[in-house]
Short mmCIF file of C-alpha atoms in Angstrom, two decimals:
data_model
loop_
_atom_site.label_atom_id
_atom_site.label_comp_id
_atom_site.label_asym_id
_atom_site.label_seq_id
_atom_site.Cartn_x
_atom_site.Cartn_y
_atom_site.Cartn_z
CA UNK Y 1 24.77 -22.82 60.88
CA UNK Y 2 27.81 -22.01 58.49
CA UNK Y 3 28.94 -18.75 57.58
CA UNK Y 4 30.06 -18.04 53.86
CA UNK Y 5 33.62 -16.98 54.10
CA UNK Y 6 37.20 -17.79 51.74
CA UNK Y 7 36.24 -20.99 49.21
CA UNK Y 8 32.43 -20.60 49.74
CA UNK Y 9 32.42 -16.76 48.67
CA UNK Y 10 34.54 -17.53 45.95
CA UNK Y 11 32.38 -20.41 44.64
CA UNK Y 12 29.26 -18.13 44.82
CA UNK Y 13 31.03 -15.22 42.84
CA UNK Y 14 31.82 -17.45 40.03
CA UNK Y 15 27.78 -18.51 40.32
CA UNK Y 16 26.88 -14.97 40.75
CA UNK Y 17 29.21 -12.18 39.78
CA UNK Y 18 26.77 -9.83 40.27
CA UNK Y 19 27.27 -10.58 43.78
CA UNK Y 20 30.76 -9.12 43.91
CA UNK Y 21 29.52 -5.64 43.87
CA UNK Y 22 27.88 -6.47 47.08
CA UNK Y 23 30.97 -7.57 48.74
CA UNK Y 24 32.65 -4.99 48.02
CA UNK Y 25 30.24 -2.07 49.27
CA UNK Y 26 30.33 -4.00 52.25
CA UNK Y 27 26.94 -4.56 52.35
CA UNK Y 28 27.94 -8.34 53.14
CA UNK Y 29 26.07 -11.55 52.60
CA UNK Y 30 23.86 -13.39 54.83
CA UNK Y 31 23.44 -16.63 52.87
CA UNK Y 32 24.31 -19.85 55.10
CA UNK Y 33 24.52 -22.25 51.98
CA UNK Y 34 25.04 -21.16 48.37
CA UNK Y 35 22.69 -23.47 46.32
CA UNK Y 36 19.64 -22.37 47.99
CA UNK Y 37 19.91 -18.25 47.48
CA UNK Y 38 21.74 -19.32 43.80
CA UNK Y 39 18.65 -21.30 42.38
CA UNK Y 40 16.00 -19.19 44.36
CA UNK Y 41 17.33 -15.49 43.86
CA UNK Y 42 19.43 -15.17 40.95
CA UNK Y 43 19.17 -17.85 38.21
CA UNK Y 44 16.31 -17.14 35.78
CA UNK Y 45 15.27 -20.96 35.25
CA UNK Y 46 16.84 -24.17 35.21
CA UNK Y 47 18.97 -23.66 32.31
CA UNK Y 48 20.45 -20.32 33.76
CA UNK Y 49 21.18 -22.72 36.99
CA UNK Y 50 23.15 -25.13 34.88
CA UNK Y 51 24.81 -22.58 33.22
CA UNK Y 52 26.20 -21.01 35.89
CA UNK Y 53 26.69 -24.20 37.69
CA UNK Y 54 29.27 -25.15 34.74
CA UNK Y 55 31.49 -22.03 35.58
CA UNK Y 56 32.75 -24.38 37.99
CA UNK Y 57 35.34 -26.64 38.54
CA UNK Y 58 35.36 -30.39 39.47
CA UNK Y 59 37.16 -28.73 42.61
CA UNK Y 60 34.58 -26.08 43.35
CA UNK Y 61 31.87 -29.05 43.03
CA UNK Y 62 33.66 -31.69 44.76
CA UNK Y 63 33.93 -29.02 47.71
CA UNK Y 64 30.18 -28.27 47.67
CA UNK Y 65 29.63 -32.31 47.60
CA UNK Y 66 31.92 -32.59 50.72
CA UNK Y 67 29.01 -29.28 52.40
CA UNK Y 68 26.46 -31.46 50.79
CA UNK Y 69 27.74 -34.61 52.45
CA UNK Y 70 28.60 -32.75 56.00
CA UNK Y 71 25.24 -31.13 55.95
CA UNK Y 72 26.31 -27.47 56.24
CA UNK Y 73 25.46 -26.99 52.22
CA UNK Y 74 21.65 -27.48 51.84
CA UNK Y 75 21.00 -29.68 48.51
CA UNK Y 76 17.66 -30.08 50.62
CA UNK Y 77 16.66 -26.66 50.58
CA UNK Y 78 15.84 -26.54 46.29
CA UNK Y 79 13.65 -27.91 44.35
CA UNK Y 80 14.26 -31.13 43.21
CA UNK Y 81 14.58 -30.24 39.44
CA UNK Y 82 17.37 -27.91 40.55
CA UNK Y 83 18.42 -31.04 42.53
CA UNK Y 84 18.70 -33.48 38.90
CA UNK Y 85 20.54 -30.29 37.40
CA UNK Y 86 23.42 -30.30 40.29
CA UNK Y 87 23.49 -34.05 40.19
CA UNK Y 88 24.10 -33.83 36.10
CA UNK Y 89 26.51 -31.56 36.40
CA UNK Y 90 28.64 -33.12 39.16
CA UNK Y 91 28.64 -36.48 36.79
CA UNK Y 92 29.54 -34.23 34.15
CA UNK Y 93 32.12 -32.46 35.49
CA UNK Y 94 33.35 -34.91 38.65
CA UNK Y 95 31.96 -38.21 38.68
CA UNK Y 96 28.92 -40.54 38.43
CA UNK Y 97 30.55 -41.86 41.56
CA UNK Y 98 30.03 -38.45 43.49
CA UNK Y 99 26.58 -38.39 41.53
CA UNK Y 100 25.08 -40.77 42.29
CA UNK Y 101 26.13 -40.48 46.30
CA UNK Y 102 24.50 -37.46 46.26
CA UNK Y 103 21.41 -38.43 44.24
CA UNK Y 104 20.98 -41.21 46.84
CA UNK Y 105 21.15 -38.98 49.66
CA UNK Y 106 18.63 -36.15 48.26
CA UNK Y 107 16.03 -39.27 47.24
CA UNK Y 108 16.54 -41.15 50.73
CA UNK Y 109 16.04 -37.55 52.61
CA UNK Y 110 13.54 -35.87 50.09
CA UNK Y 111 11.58 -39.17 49.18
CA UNK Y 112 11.39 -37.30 45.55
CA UNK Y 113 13.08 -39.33 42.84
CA UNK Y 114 15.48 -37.44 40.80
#
């Protein structure tokens, strides 16, 4: 299991600022991907997930694609309507190359259709 340090902490302060002020007490962070706790714990509903998914850049996303892709970033792990709004995004913002990789993968391994 990974351990969020350098680009992944980086990536999840730009999703969640608010998580800064956690870092910095040193109260630490015990999150092993960043999707999961991100969509789960901190955005409101899907259209504060895209929103904050957008703070990012085609770099930031085509890193989480390569976690994705390596299986130490859990796409897995949220629901599949979060799923269709990180798979917009990344064809938004990367490709509908990387998209549709990754929609492949979460439909083979999920057997939901997104």
């Amino acid at each position: 299991m990974r351990k969020l340090k350098g680009k992944d902490l980086e990536i999840l302060k730009k999703l969640v600022p608010e998580v800064e002020e956690k870092l910095r007490s040193g109260s630490g962070i015990e999150y092993h991907s960043i999707l999961p706790p991100v969509s789960m714990h901190y955005a409101v509903d899907e259209e504060d997930f895209e929103e904050r998914l957008k703070r990012l850049s085609g770099e930031d996303l085509t890193y989480l694609v390569d976690r994705i892709l390596d299986e130490s970033e859990c796409l897995l792990c949220i629901s599949t309507e979060y799923a269709k709004i990180f798979i917009d995004v990344l064809a938004e913002k990367v490709s509908k190359e990387a998209a549709k990789r990754i929609k492949e993968m979460y439909e083979s391994a999920t057997g939901y259709k997104v």
